[in-house]
PDB file of C-alpha atoms in Angstrom:
ATOM      1  CA  ASP H  15     -14.334  -4.216 -13.640  1.00 54.00           C
ATOM      2  CA  THR H  16     -12.926  -0.558 -13.374  1.00 75.00           C
ATOM      3  CA  GLY H  17     -10.781  -1.735 -10.293  1.00 93.00           C
ATOM      4  CA  VAL H  18     -10.954  -1.655  -5.986  1.00 96.00           C
ATOM      5  CA  SER H  19     -14.037   0.612  -4.903  1.00 96.00           C
ATOM      6  CA  GLN H  20     -14.436   2.312  -1.347  1.00 97.00           C
ATOM      7  CA  ASN H  21     -17.456   4.554  -0.229  1.00 97.00           C
ATOM      8  CA  PRO H  22     -17.719   6.682   1.426  1.00 97.00           C
ATOM      9  CA  ARG H  23     -14.627   8.719   0.179  1.00 96.00           C
ATOM     10  CA  HIS H  24     -14.723  10.989   3.340  1.00 97.00           C
ATOM     11  CA  LYS H  25     -16.525  10.725   6.208  1.00 98.00           C
ATOM     12  CA  ILE H  26     -17.164  12.986   8.959  1.00 98.00           C
ATOM     13  CA  THR H  27     -17.967  11.954  12.629  1.00 98.00           C
ATOM     14  CA  LYS H  28     -18.086  12.956  15.924  1.00 98.00           C
ATOM     15  CA  ARG H  29     -15.876  11.736  18.552  1.00 97.00           C
ATOM     16  CA  GLY H  30     -17.512   8.325  20.299  1.00 97.00           C
ATOM     17  CA  GLN H  31     -19.975   7.494  16.817  1.00 98.00           C
ATOM     18  CA  ASN H  32     -19.675   4.170  15.153  1.00 98.00           C
ATOM     19  CA  VAL H  33     -18.011   4.534  11.659  1.00 98.00           C
ATOM     20  CA  THR H  34     -18.473   1.679   8.363  1.00 98.00           C
ATOM     21  CA  PHE H  35     -16.147   1.946   5.623  1.00 98.00           C
ATOM     22  CA  ARG H  36     -17.386  -0.539   2.623  1.00 98.00           C
ATOM     23  CA  CYS H  37     -14.555  -1.819   0.074  1.00 98.00           C
ATOM     24  CA  ASP H  38     -15.245  -3.569  -3.335  1.00 97.00           C
ATOM     25  CA  PRO H  39     -12.304  -5.601  -4.903  1.00 96.00           C
ATOM     26  CA  ILE H  40     -11.280  -6.133  -8.499  1.00 94.00           C
ATOM     27  CA  SER H  41     -14.339  -9.201  -9.000  1.00 91.00           C
ATOM     28  CA  GLU H  42     -11.632 -12.429  -9.165  1.00 88.00           C
ATOM     29  CA  HIS H  43      -9.298 -11.227  -6.787  1.00 91.00           C
ATOM     30  CA  ASN H  44      -9.368 -13.812  -3.480  1.00 90.00           C
ATOM     31  CA  ARG H  45      -7.818 -11.503  -1.495  1.00 92.00           C
ATOM     32  CA  LEU H  46      -8.563  -8.166   0.099  1.00 94.00           C
ATOM     33  CA  TYR H  47      -6.588  -6.025   2.630  1.00 95.00           C
ATOM     34  CA  TRP H  48      -7.275  -2.877   4.608  1.00 96.00           C
ATOM     35  CA  TYR H  49      -4.793  -0.503   5.354  1.00 96.00           C
ATOM     36  CA  ARG H  50      -4.473   2.763   7.682  1.00 96.00           C
ATOM     37  CA  GLN H  51      -2.451   6.103   6.244  1.00 97.00           C
ATOM     38  CA  THR H  52      -2.098   8.939   8.101  1.00 95.00           C
ATOM     39  CA  LEU H  53      -0.178  12.255   6.980  1.00 91.00           C
ATOM     40  CA  GLY H  54       2.867  12.106   6.010  1.00 89.00           C
ATOM     41  CA  GLN H  55       3.381   8.201   6.718  1.00 93.00           C
ATOM     42  CA  GLY H  56       3.192   5.063   4.443  1.00 95.00           C
ATOM     43  CA  PRO H  57       0.106   2.817   4.687  1.00 95.00           C
ATOM     44  CA  GLU H  58      -0.169   0.178   7.771  1.00 94.00           C
ATOM     45  CA  PHE H  59      -1.647  -2.790   7.160  1.00 93.00           C
ATOM     46  CA  LEU H  60      -4.135  -3.452   9.530  1.00 94.00           C
ATOM     47  CA  THR H  61      -6.033  -7.061   8.451  1.00 93.00           C
ATOM     48  CA  TYR H  62      -6.971  -9.821   5.242  1.00 91.00           C
ATOM     49  CA  PHE H  63      -9.052 -11.748   3.950  1.00 92.00           C
ATOM     50  CA  GLN H  64      -8.457 -14.964   1.672  1.00 90.00           C
ATOM     51  CA  ASN H  65     -12.149 -15.093   0.160  1.00 89.00           C
ATOM     52  CA  GLU H  66     -14.527 -14.651   3.682  1.00 88.00           C
ATOM     53  CA  ALA H  67     -11.504 -16.289   5.890  1.00 88.00           C
ATOM     54  CA  GLN H  68      -9.834 -13.303   8.100  1.00 87.00           C
ATOM     55  CA  LEU H  69      -6.173 -14.734   8.090  1.00 85.00           C
ATOM     56  CA  GLU H  70      -4.624 -11.692  10.143  1.00 81.00           C
ATOM     57  CA  LYS H  71      -6.138  -9.410  12.880  1.00 79.00           C
ATOM     58  CA  SER H  72      -3.380  -8.847  15.035  1.00 78.00           C
ATOM     59  CA  ARG H  73      -2.516  -5.439  13.480  1.00 80.00           C
ATOM     60  CA  LEU H  74      -6.010  -3.935  14.053  1.00 83.00           C
ATOM     61  CA  LEU H  75      -5.544  -1.277  16.234  1.00 81.00           C
ATOM     62  CA  SER H  76      -7.100  -1.794  18.773  1.00 89.00           C
ATOM     63  CA  ASP H  77     -11.015  -3.984  19.486  1.00 91.00           C
ATOM     64  CA  ARG H  78     -12.792  -0.920  18.848  1.00 95.00           C
ATOM     65  CA  PHE H  79     -11.755  -1.915  15.242  1.00 95.00           C
ATOM     66  CA  SER H  80     -13.520  -4.997  13.341  1.00 95.00           C
ATOM     67  CA  ALA H  81     -13.646  -6.458   9.412  1.00 95.00           C
ATOM     68  CA  GLU H  82     -15.818  -8.714   7.817  1.00 95.00           C
ATOM     69  CA  ARG H  83     -15.939 -10.418   4.474  1.00 95.00           C
ATOM     70  CA  PRO H  84     -18.926 -11.982   4.796  1.00 88.00           C
ATOM     71  CA  LYS H  85     -19.677 -13.970   1.655  1.00 86.00           C
ATOM     72  CA  GLY H  86     -15.628 -13.838   0.067  1.00 83.00           C
ATOM     73  CA  SER H  87     -16.801 -10.932  -1.913  1.00 90.00           C
ATOM     74  CA  PHE H  88     -17.155  -6.779  -0.223  1.00 96.00           C
ATOM     75  CA  SER H  89     -16.104  -5.964   2.717  1.00 97.00           C
ATOM     76  CA  THR H  90     -16.655  -3.626   5.456  1.00 97.00           C
ATOM     77  CA  LEU H  91     -14.374  -2.102   8.237  1.00 97.00           C
ATOM     78  CA  GLU H  92     -16.004  -0.552  11.471  1.00 97.00           C
ATOM     79  CA  ILE H  93     -14.883   1.635  14.064  1.00 97.00           C
ATOM     80  CA  GLN H  94     -16.463   1.559  17.443  1.00 97.00           C
ATOM     81  CA  ARG H  95     -16.375   4.841  19.584  1.00 97.00           C
ATOM     82  CA  THR H  96     -14.199   6.651  16.995  1.00 97.00           C
ATOM     83  CA  GLU H  97     -11.022   8.502  18.499  1.00 96.00           C
ATOM     84  CA  GLN H  98      -9.904  12.012  17.236  1.00 96.00           C
ATOM     85  CA  GLY H  99      -6.694   9.657  16.506  1.00 95.00           C
ATOM     86  CA  ASP H 100      -8.711   7.668  14.155  1.00 96.00           C
ATOM     87  CA  SER H 101      -8.674  10.139  12.127  1.00 97.00           C
ATOM     88  CA  ALA H 102      -7.137   8.865   8.912  1.00 97.00           C
ATOM     89  CA  MET H 103      -7.435   7.287   5.214  1.00 97.00           C
ATOM     90  CA  TYR H 104      -8.217   4.091   5.076  1.00 97.00           C
ATOM     91  CA  LEU H 105      -7.331   2.399   2.049  1.00 97.00           C
ATOM     92  CA  CYS H 106      -8.713  -1.203   0.760  1.00 97.00           C
ATOM     93  CA  ALA H 107      -6.544  -3.521  -1.939  1.00 96.00           C
ATOM     94  CA  SER H 108      -7.051  -6.820  -3.869  1.00 94.00           C
ATOM     95  CA  SER H 109      -5.256  -9.300  -4.834  1.00 91.00           C
ATOM     96  CA  PHE H 110      -5.370 -12.938  -6.773  1.00 87.00           C
ATOM     97  CA  GLN H 111      -3.421 -15.180  -4.152  1.00 78.00           C
ATOM     98  CA  THR H 112       0.224 -13.534  -3.605  1.00 71.00           C
ATOM     99  CA  TYR H 113       0.237 -11.355  -6.623  1.00 78.00           C
ATOM    100  CA  GLU H 114       0.262  -7.131  -6.593  1.00 87.00           C
ATOM    101  CA  GLN H 115      -2.013  -5.658  -4.736  1.00 92.00           C
ATOM    102  CA  TYR H 116      -4.153  -3.347  -6.257  1.00 94.00           C
ATOM    103  CA  PHE H 117      -5.754   0.105  -4.005  1.00 95.00           C
ATOM    104  CA  GLY H 118      -8.857   1.827  -4.224  1.00 95.00           C
ATOM    105  CA  PRO H 119      -9.481   5.670  -3.775  1.00 94.00           C
ATOM    106  CA  GLY H 120      -9.654   5.291   0.178  1.00 96.00           C
ATOM    107  CA  THR H 121     -12.123   6.716   2.860  1.00 97.00           C
ATOM    108  CA  ARG H 122     -10.838   9.809   4.460  1.00 97.00           C
ATOM    109  CA  LEU H 123     -12.086   9.670   8.240  1.00 98.00           C
ATOM    110  CA  THR H 124     -11.942  13.088   9.875  1.00 98.00           C
ATOM    111  CA  VAL H 125     -13.101  12.475  14.055  1.00 98.00           C
ATOM    112  CA  THR H 126     -14.503  16.079  15.494  1.00 97.00           C
TER     113      THR H 126
ATOM    114  CA  ALA O  11      10.914  -8.186  11.241  1.00 75.00           C
ATOM    115  CA  GLN O  12      10.714  -6.039   8.299  1.00 84.00           C
ATOM    116  CA  LYS O  13      11.569  -2.743   7.375  1.00 92.00           C
ATOM    117  CA  ILE O  14      11.978  -0.425   4.917  1.00 96.00           C
ATOM    118  CA  THR O  15      13.985   2.987   4.674  1.00 97.00           C
ATOM    119  CA  GLN O  16      13.579   6.103   1.871  1.00 97.00           C
ATOM    120  CA  THR O  17      15.779   8.591   3.025  1.00 96.00           C
ATOM    121  CA  GLN O  18      14.710  11.368   0.673  1.00 96.00           C
ATOM    122  CA  PRO O  19      12.084  13.096   1.886  1.00 95.00           C
ATOM    123  CA  GLY O  20      11.720  15.141  -1.124  1.00 95.00           C
ATOM    124  CA  MET O  21      13.460  15.829  -4.824  1.00 95.00           C
ATOM    125  CA  PHE O  22      12.820  18.276  -7.191  1.00 96.00           C
ATOM    126  CA  VAL O  23      13.784  16.851 -11.334  1.00 96.00           C
ATOM    127  CA  GLN O  24      13.556  18.491 -14.515  1.00 97.00           C
ATOM    128  CA  GLU O  25      11.060  17.330 -17.061  1.00 97.00           C
ATOM    129  CA  LYS O  26      12.805  14.713 -19.159  1.00 97.00           C
ATOM    130  CA  GLU O  27      15.559  13.931 -17.270  1.00 97.00           C
ATOM    131  CA  ALA O  28      15.828  10.352 -15.076  1.00 97.00           C
ATOM    132  CA  VAL O  29      15.411  10.353 -11.502  1.00 97.00           C
ATOM    133  CA  THR O  30      16.544   7.726  -8.933  1.00 98.00           C
ATOM    134  CA  LEU O  31      14.528   7.607  -5.953  1.00 98.00           C
ATOM    135  CA  ASP O  32      16.459   5.076  -3.345  1.00 98.00           C
ATOM    136  CA  CYS O  33      14.988   2.074  -1.245  1.00 98.00           C
ATOM    137  CA  THR O  34      16.570  -0.267   1.660  1.00 98.00           C
ATOM    138  CA  TYR O  35      15.118  -2.847   3.461  1.00 97.00           C
ATOM    139  CA  ASP O  36      15.633  -4.830   5.794  1.00 95.00           C
ATOM    140  CA  THR O  37      14.852  -8.781   6.383  1.00 91.00           C
ATOM    141  CA  SER O  38      15.613 -12.197   7.519  1.00 88.00           C
ATOM    142  CA  ASP O  39      13.786 -13.938   5.284  1.00 87.00           C
ATOM    143  CA  PRO O  40      15.070 -15.202   2.111  1.00 89.00           C
ATOM    144  CA  SER O  41      11.992 -15.422   0.355  1.00 89.00           C
ATOM    145  CA  TYR O  42      10.474 -11.602  -0.144  1.00 91.00           C
ATOM    146  CA  GLY O  43       8.891  -9.389  -2.713  1.00 92.00           C
ATOM    147  CA  LEU O  44       9.874  -5.537  -3.221  1.00 95.00           C
ATOM    148  CA  PHE O  45       7.214  -3.472  -4.982  1.00 96.00           C
ATOM    149  CA  TRP O  46       6.854   0.738  -6.302  1.00 97.00           C
ATOM    150  CA  TYR O  47       3.655   2.436  -5.944  1.00 97.00           C
ATOM    151  CA  LYS O  48       2.292   5.919  -6.780  1.00 97.00           C
ATOM    152  CA  GLN O  49       0.574   7.901  -4.947  1.00 96.00           C
ATOM    153  CA  PRO O  50      -0.651  11.249  -6.355  1.00 95.00           C
ATOM    154  CA  SER O  51      -2.770  14.241  -4.617  1.00 91.00           C
ATOM    155  CA  SER O  52      -5.853  11.917  -5.677  1.00 88.00           C
ATOM    156  CA  GLY O  53      -4.670   9.560  -3.015  1.00 88.00           C
ATOM    157  CA  GLU O  54      -4.535   6.544  -4.557  1.00 89.00           C
ATOM    158  CA  MET O  55      -1.990   4.179  -4.713  1.00 94.00           C
ATOM    159  CA  ILE O  56      -1.094   2.620  -8.050  1.00 95.00           C
ATOM    160  CA  PHE O  57       1.434   0.055  -9.033  1.00 94.00           C
ATOM    161  CA  LEU O  58       4.293   0.721 -10.829  1.00 97.00           C
ATOM    162  CA  ILE O  59       6.754  -2.229 -10.875  1.00 96.00           C
ATOM    163  CA  TYR O  60       7.811  -5.771  -8.508  1.00 94.00           C
ATOM    164  CA  GLN O  61      10.610  -7.468  -8.323  1.00 95.00           C
ATOM    165  CA  GLY O  62      11.200 -11.234  -6.429  1.00 92.00           C
ATOM    166  CA  SER O  63      13.901 -11.492  -4.190  1.00 93.00           C
ATOM    167  CA  TYR O  64      15.004 -14.902  -6.339  1.00 92.00           C
ATOM    168  CA  ASP O  65      14.323 -13.197  -9.895  1.00 91.00           C
ATOM    169  CA  GLN O  66      18.180 -13.122 -11.340  1.00 89.00           C
ATOM    170  CA  GLN O  67      17.155  -9.521 -13.870  1.00 94.00           C
ATOM    171  CA  ASN O  68      16.098  -6.456 -12.820  1.00 95.00           C
ATOM    172  CA  ALA O  69      12.387  -5.847 -13.228  1.00 96.00           C
ATOM    173  CA  THR O  70      11.412  -3.282 -15.900  1.00 97.00           C
ATOM    174  CA  GLU O  71       7.759  -1.961 -17.059  1.00 96.00           C
ATOM    175  CA  GLY O  72       8.273   0.581 -19.213  1.00 97.00           C
ATOM    176  CA  ARG O  73       9.677   4.102 -17.928  1.00 97.00           C
ATOM    177  CA  TYR O  74      10.235   2.565 -14.709  1.00 98.00           C
ATOM    178  CA  SER O  75      13.040   0.346 -13.747  1.00 97.00           C
ATOM    179  CA  LEU O  76      14.181  -1.351 -10.634  1.00 97.00           C
ATOM    180  CA  ASN O  77      17.922  -1.605  -9.375  1.00 96.00           C
ATOM    181  CA  PHE O  78      18.010  -4.533  -7.380  1.00 96.00           C
ATOM    182  CA  GLN O  79      21.019  -4.788  -5.408  1.00 96.00           C
ATOM    183  CA  LYS O  80      20.062  -7.563  -3.039  1.00 94.00           C
ATOM    184  CA  ALA O  81      23.852  -7.892  -1.296  1.00 94.00           C
ATOM    185  CA  ARG O  82      23.432  -3.700  -0.051  1.00 95.00           C
ATOM    186  CA  LYS O  83      19.545  -4.894   0.534  1.00 96.00           C
ATOM    187  CA  SER O  84      18.316  -1.728  -2.152  1.00 97.00           C
ATOM    188  CA  ALA O  85      15.769  -1.485  -4.307  1.00 97.00           C
ATOM    189  CA  ASN O  86      16.200   1.782  -5.852  1.00 98.00           C
ATOM    190  CA  LEU O  87      13.309   2.729  -8.572  1.00 98.00           C
ATOM    191  CA  VAL O  88      14.500   4.853 -11.838  1.00 98.00           C
ATOM    192  CA  ILE O  89      12.253   6.666 -13.622  1.00 98.00           C
ATOM    193  CA  SER O  90      13.338   7.816 -17.291  1.00 96.00           C
ATOM    194  CA  ALA O  91      12.305  10.324 -19.120  1.00 95.00           C
ATOM    195  CA  SER O  92      10.584  11.959 -16.448  1.00 96.00           C
ATOM    196  CA  GLN O  93       7.236  14.090 -16.874  1.00 97.00           C
ATOM    197  CA  LEU O  94       5.053  16.480 -15.319  1.00 97.00           C
ATOM    198  CA  GLY O  95       3.001  13.882 -14.470  1.00 96.00           C
ATOM    199  CA  ASP O  96       5.263  11.803 -12.768  1.00 97.00           C
ATOM    200  CA  SER O  97       5.133  14.563  -9.405  1.00 97.00           C
ATOM    201  CA  ALA O  98       3.640  12.359  -6.932  1.00 97.00           C
ATOM    202  CA  MET O  99       4.538  10.662  -3.941  1.00 97.00           C
ATOM    203  CA  TYR O 100       6.353   7.536  -4.321  1.00 98.00           C
ATOM    204  CA  PHE O 101       5.982   4.521  -1.728  1.00 98.00           C
ATOM    205  CA  CYS O 102       8.743   1.178  -1.885  1.00 98.00           C
ATOM    206  CA  ALA O 103       7.013  -1.674   0.238  1.00 96.00           C
ATOM    207  CA  MET O 104       7.939  -4.888   0.744  1.00 94.00           C
ATOM    208  CA  ARG O 105       6.186  -8.370   1.833  1.00 90.00           C
ATOM    209  CA  HIS O 106       7.630 -11.966   2.645  1.00 84.00           C
ATOM    210  CA  LEU O 107       6.101 -14.731   0.065  1.00 77.00           C
ATOM    211  CA  TYR O 108       5.974 -17.896   1.311  1.00 69.00           C
ATOM    212  CA  SER O 109       4.827 -17.093   5.602  1.00 57.00           C
ATOM    213  CA  GLY O 110       0.985 -16.020   5.104  1.00 55.00           C
ATOM    214  CA  GLY O 111      -0.689 -15.079   7.667  1.00 51.00           C
ATOM    215  CA  GLY O 112       0.558 -11.271   8.824  1.00 53.00           C
ATOM    216  CA  ALA O 113       3.339 -11.309   6.631  1.00 57.00           C
ATOM    217  CA  ASP O 114       0.964 -10.875   3.424  1.00 76.00           C
ATOM    218  CA  GLY O 115       0.783  -7.642   4.517  1.00 88.00           C
ATOM    219  CA  LEU O 116       2.479  -4.843   2.825  1.00 92.00           C
ATOM    220  CA  THR O 117       5.042  -2.944   4.466  1.00 93.00           C
ATOM    221  CA  PHE O 118       5.891   0.697   3.060  1.00 96.00           C
ATOM    222  CA  GLY O 119       8.171   3.182   3.429  1.00 97.00           C
ATOM    223  CA  LYS O 120       7.465   6.660   4.329  1.00 96.00           C
ATOM    224  CA  GLY O 121       7.578   7.462   0.543  1.00 97.00           C
ATOM    225  CA  THR O 122       9.585  10.136  -1.228  1.00 98.00           C
ATOM    226  CA  HIS O 123       7.744  13.399  -2.740  1.00 97.00           C
ATOM    227  CA  LEU O 124       8.916  13.885  -6.250  1.00 98.00           C
ATOM    228  CA  ILE O 125       8.111  17.125  -8.020  1.00 97.00           C
ATOM    229  CA  ILE O 126       9.196  17.313 -11.580  1.00 97.00           C
ATOM    230  CA  GLN O 127       9.688  21.265 -12.676  1.00 96.00           C
ATOM    231  CA  PRO O 128       9.024  22.354 -16.301  1.00 94.00           C
TER     232      PRO O 128
END
């Protein structure tokens, strides 16, 4: 296993469209996290899963954001009715229990 | 609430010199972990080093060491013998260890842009 992978790496969409990003964690990791990073800032925590259970979602930015991890393996992050303010890098990380988190390369979203 | 402060937006350092990146944190929880990540221009966050709040000794990982001063709530990263490949953004982060829920997410500072000059 070579690490956390994310697809797509880049996404350009028009305002109002829905987008979905995928994250594949390191295989033995049971925890998966989503972060958003805007220009000049550190990553901002959005949500996380332990196995298939979503244990924190109050940090999701609005009800347009949702995440799933149906079988406790890969996860998807969906943004509905995208807005220009959603343009950012979306990062996924995984960990085994509460140990250090390993990040994927991110998906850069541009909303035009 | 947790807060991380990195007061150096950018630093220029000569190759082979040691460099210290500053990080101060604020939390009322006695159980927490402190992390440093490196983010090259490619965008991927690379884990460098970890320090637990109850660890008696400062953490070290190769050329990286963490100068942990608990009373001052500081967790500075020291890079010895800097190399050109060390040029990147560096982020300090923390999380609570036992609270669960949203506490499991990392809280990041704004980062320091380190440039190593030949």
